[in-house]
PDB file of C-alpha atoms in Angstrom:
ATOM      1  CA  UNK X   1       1.449   7.529  13.643  1.00 93.00           C
ATOM      2  CA  UNK X   2       2.462   7.340   9.392  1.00 96.00           C
ATOM      3  CA  UNK X   3       6.045   5.802   9.966  1.00 97.00           C
ATOM      4  CA  UNK X   4       7.644   8.194   7.826  1.00 97.00           C
ATOM      5  CA  UNK X   5       6.517  10.548  10.971  1.00 97.00           C
ATOM      6  CA  UNK X   6       7.835   7.855  13.788  1.00 96.00           C
ATOM      7  CA  UNK X   7      10.768   7.944  11.476  1.00 96.00           C
ATOM      8  CA  UNK X   8      11.025  11.932  11.382  1.00 96.00           C
ATOM      9  CA  UNK X   9      11.319  12.134  15.540  1.00 96.00           C
ATOM     10  CA  UNK X  10      14.654  10.201  15.683  1.00 96.00           C
ATOM     11  CA  UNK X  11      18.306  11.010  14.443  1.00 96.00           C
ATOM     12  CA  UNK X  12      19.957   7.855  14.127  1.00 97.00           C
ATOM     13  CA  UNK X  13      21.942   7.660  17.061  1.00 97.00           C
ATOM     14  CA  UNK X  14      19.314   8.020  19.028  1.00 95.00           C
ATOM     15  CA  UNK X  15      18.071   4.692  17.956  1.00 97.00           C
ATOM     16  CA  UNK X  16      20.910   2.797  16.659  1.00 98.00           C
ATOM     17  CA  UNK X  17      22.041   0.883  20.147  1.00 97.00           C
ATOM     18  CA  UNK X  18      18.584  -0.962  20.152  1.00 97.00           C
ATOM     19  CA  UNK X  19      18.969  -1.780  16.730  1.00 97.00           C
ATOM     20  CA  UNK X  20      22.530  -3.689  17.545  1.00 97.00           C
ATOM     21  CA  UNK X  21      20.104  -4.922  20.664  1.00 96.00           C
ATOM     22  CA  UNK X  22      17.896  -6.908  17.932  1.00 94.00           C
ATOM     23  CA  UNK X  23      20.633  -7.487  15.408  1.00 94.00           C
ATOM     24  CA  UNK X  24      23.860  -8.602  16.630  1.00 88.00           C
ATOM     25  CA  UNK X  25      25.441  -7.849  13.284  1.00 89.00           C
ATOM     26  CA  UNK X  26      24.593  -3.947  13.023  1.00 95.00           C
ATOM     27  CA  UNK X  27      27.668  -2.766  15.080  1.00 95.00           C
ATOM     28  CA  UNK X  28      29.881  -4.248  11.737  1.00 96.00           C
ATOM     29  CA  UNK X  29      27.047  -2.060   9.354  1.00 97.00           C
ATOM     30  CA  UNK X  30      26.049   1.133  10.439  1.00 97.00           C
ATOM     31  CA  UNK X  31      26.881   2.931   7.388  1.00 97.00           C
ATOM     32  CA  UNK X  32      24.579   1.167   5.904  1.00 98.00           C
ATOM     33  CA  UNK X  33      21.776   1.134   8.464  1.00 98.00           C
ATOM     34  CA  UNK X  34      22.567   4.646   8.240  1.00 98.00           C
ATOM     35  CA  UNK X  35      21.953   4.769   4.386  1.00 98.00           C
ATOM     36  CA  UNK X  36      19.190   3.327   4.417  1.00 98.00           C
ATOM     37  CA  UNK X  37      17.593   5.793   7.006  1.00 98.00           C
ATOM     38  CA  UNK X  38      18.833   8.473   5.499  1.00 98.00           C
ATOM     39  CA  UNK X  39      17.549   7.385   2.057  1.00 98.00           C
ATOM     40  CA  UNK X  40      14.184   6.921   3.887  1.00 98.00           C
ATOM     41  CA  UNK X  41      14.345  10.668   5.585  1.00 94.00           C
ATOM     42  CA  UNK X  42      14.563  11.925   2.070  1.00 96.00           C
ATOM     43  CA  UNK X  43      11.966   9.752   0.297  1.00 97.00           C
ATOM     44  CA  UNK X  44       8.376  10.954   0.320  1.00 97.00           C
ATOM     45  CA  UNK X  45       5.698   8.412   1.485  1.00 97.00           C
ATOM     46  CA  UNK X  46       2.703   7.321  -0.660  1.00 97.00           C
ATOM     47  CA  UNK X  47      -0.560   6.944   1.236  1.00 93.00           C
ATOM     48  CA  UNK X  48      -1.549   3.520   2.188  1.00 94.00           C
ATOM     49  CA  UNK X  49      -4.772   2.294   4.605  1.00 94.00           C
ATOM     50  CA  UNK X  50      -3.130  -0.766   5.098  1.00 95.00           C
ATOM     51  CA  UNK X  51      -1.342  -0.373   9.013  1.00 97.00           C
ATOM     52  CA  UNK X  52       2.223  -1.765  10.705  1.00 98.00           C
ATOM     53  CA  UNK X  53       0.409  -3.668  14.367  1.00 98.00           C
ATOM     54  CA  UNK X  54       2.470  -4.666  16.753  1.00 98.00           C
ATOM     55  CA  UNK X  55       1.307  -7.516  19.199  1.00 97.00           C
ATOM     56  CA  UNK X  56       2.134 -10.101  20.925  1.00 95.00           C
ATOM     57  CA  UNK X  57       3.266 -12.855  18.693  1.00 94.00           C
ATOM     58  CA  UNK X  58       3.898 -16.404  19.847  1.00 92.00           C
ATOM     59  CA  UNK X  59       7.301 -17.973  17.703  1.00 87.00           C
ATOM     60  CA  UNK X  60       6.241 -21.323  16.190  1.00 86.00           C
ATOM     61  CA  UNK X  61       8.897 -23.336  16.190  1.00 89.00           C
ATOM     62  CA  UNK X  62      10.027 -22.424  20.214  1.00 92.00           C
ATOM     63  CA  UNK X  63       6.740 -20.898  21.259  1.00 91.00           C
ATOM     64  CA  UNK X  64       8.676 -17.898  22.580  1.00 93.00           C
ATOM     65  CA  UNK X  65       6.133 -14.943  23.301  1.00 92.00           C
ATOM     66  CA  UNK X  66       7.444 -11.538  21.635  1.00 91.00           C
ATOM     67  CA  UNK X  67       5.967  -8.796  20.424  1.00 93.00           C
ATOM     68  CA  UNK X  68       6.698  -7.729  16.873  1.00 94.00           C
ATOM     69  CA  UNK X  69       4.432  -7.072  13.305  1.00 97.00           C
ATOM     70  CA  UNK X  70       3.629  -9.811  10.720  1.00 96.00           C
ATOM     71  CA  UNK X  71       6.029 -10.048   8.449  1.00 95.00           C
ATOM     72  CA  UNK X  72       3.698  -9.285   5.630  1.00 96.00           C
ATOM     73  CA  UNK X  73       3.310  -5.919   6.683  1.00 97.00           C
ATOM     74  CA  UNK X  74       6.490  -4.882   5.289  1.00 98.00           C
ATOM     75  CA  UNK X  75       5.517  -6.645   2.008  1.00 97.00           C
ATOM     76  CA  UNK X  76       5.934  -3.504  -0.226  1.00 97.00           C
ATOM     77  CA  UNK X  77       8.262  -0.353  -1.805  1.00 98.00           C
ATOM     78  CA  UNK X  78       9.767   2.115   0.918  1.00 98.00           C
ATOM     79  CA  UNK X  79       7.594   4.786  -0.280  1.00 98.00           C
ATOM     80  CA  UNK X  80       4.557   2.850   0.708  1.00 98.00           C
ATOM     81  CA  UNK X  81       5.859   1.325   4.057  1.00 98.00           C
ATOM     82  CA  UNK X  82       6.820   5.489   5.786  1.00 98.00           C
ATOM     83  CA  UNK X  83       2.597   6.124   4.310  1.00 98.00           C
ATOM     84  CA  UNK X  84       1.334   3.324   6.966  1.00 98.00           C
ATOM     85  CA  UNK X  85       0.309   4.256   9.927  1.00 97.00           C
ATOM     86  CA  UNK X  86       2.592   2.317  12.507  1.00 97.00           C
ATOM     87  CA  UNK X  87       0.006   0.906  15.395  1.00 97.00           C
ATOM     88  CA  UNK X  88       0.472  -1.417  18.792  1.00 96.00           C
ATOM     89  CA  UNK X  89      -2.183  -3.307  20.866  1.00 96.00           C
ATOM     90  CA  UNK X  90      -3.137  -2.202  24.519  1.00 93.00           C
ATOM     91  CA  UNK X  91      -0.823  -5.552  25.752  1.00 91.00           C
ATOM     92  CA  UNK X  92       2.290  -4.316  23.828  1.00 94.00           C
ATOM     93  CA  UNK X  93       5.407  -2.916  25.714  1.00 91.00           C
ATOM     94  CA  UNK X  94       7.354  -1.194  23.418  1.00 93.00           C
ATOM     95  CA  UNK X  95       8.743   2.248  23.235  1.00 94.00           C
ATOM     96  CA  UNK X  96       8.974   4.708  20.301  1.00 95.00           C
ATOM     97  CA  UNK X  97      13.061   3.502  20.152  1.00 96.00           C
ATOM     98  CA  UNK X  98      12.333  -0.191  20.090  1.00 96.00           C
ATOM     99  CA  UNK X  99       9.753   0.272  17.600  1.00 96.00           C
ATOM    100  CA  UNK X 100      11.378   2.486  15.192  1.00 97.00           C
ATOM    101  CA  UNK X 101      14.593   0.057  15.350  1.00 97.00           C
ATOM    102  CA  UNK X 102      12.617  -2.529  15.143  1.00 97.00           C
ATOM    103  CA  UNK X 103      11.009  -0.962  11.875  1.00 98.00           C
ATOM    104  CA  UNK X 104      13.975   0.075  10.072  1.00 98.00           C
ATOM    105  CA  UNK X 105      15.335  -3.982  10.505  1.00 97.00           C
ATOM    106  CA  UNK X 106      12.219  -4.633   9.078  1.00 97.00           C
ATOM    107  CA  UNK X 107      12.229  -2.232   6.551  1.00 98.00           C
ATOM    108  CA  UNK X 108      15.393  -2.968   5.304  1.00 98.00           C
ATOM    109  CA  UNK X 109      15.324  -6.765   5.241  1.00 97.00           C
ATOM    110  CA  UNK X 110      11.198  -7.315   4.861  1.00 98.00           C
ATOM    111  CA  UNK X 111      11.094  -4.039   2.405  1.00 98.00           C
ATOM    112  CA  UNK X 112      11.311  -3.348  -1.100  1.00 98.00           C
ATOM    113  CA  UNK X 113      14.764  -1.201  -1.067  1.00 98.00           C
ATOM    114  CA  UNK X 114      15.126   1.279  -4.003  1.00 97.00           C
ATOM    115  CA  UNK X 115      17.929  -0.299  -6.412  1.00 98.00           C
ATOM    116  CA  UNK X 116      20.113   2.721  -4.911  1.00 97.00           C
ATOM    117  CA  UNK X 117      20.345   0.771  -2.059  1.00 98.00           C
ATOM    118  CA  UNK X 118      20.976  -2.848  -3.532  1.00 98.00           C
ATOM    119  CA  UNK X 119      24.787  -2.044  -2.505  1.00 97.00           C
ATOM    120  CA  UNK X 120      24.464  -1.881   0.766  1.00 97.00           C
ATOM    121  CA  UNK X 121      22.007  -4.374   0.736  1.00 97.00           C
ATOM    122  CA  UNK X 122      23.936  -6.853  -0.724  1.00 96.00           C
ATOM    123  CA  UNK X 123      26.569  -6.607   2.288  1.00 95.00           C
ATOM    124  CA  UNK X 124      23.851  -6.497   5.005  1.00 94.00           C
ATOM    125  CA  UNK X 125      22.795 -10.124   3.707  1.00 91.00           C
ATOM    126  CA  UNK X 126      26.184 -11.449   2.985  1.00 89.00           C
ATOM    127  CA  UNK X 127      27.589 -10.521   6.869  1.00 66.00           C
TER     128      UNK X 127
END
């Protein structure tokens, strides 16, 4: 499913609790997360042949395993990210709520946000 379509299947309040689990400072910055979601909802996706592939990954420092997508998958403008296909390997046990929460966090912190989001982004990285 394209990332834009995945985001459109949710209301912000449906998945924000999951964002708070993944990013502990999220409750203090709900406004900035909601603003990103609303901006993404309004943007037109650019077609992309690349995918955001969730897989079993290993932390090189701790050796712990987790489900995630490579950071490089999110190294693009928000419009390009919205046009990417989101896929999961067969062994990945993430529901769509966790998937969209993780995508939003990665879009905000790893993607190339529009200039209009810069003030919100600065609030988040100073948290």
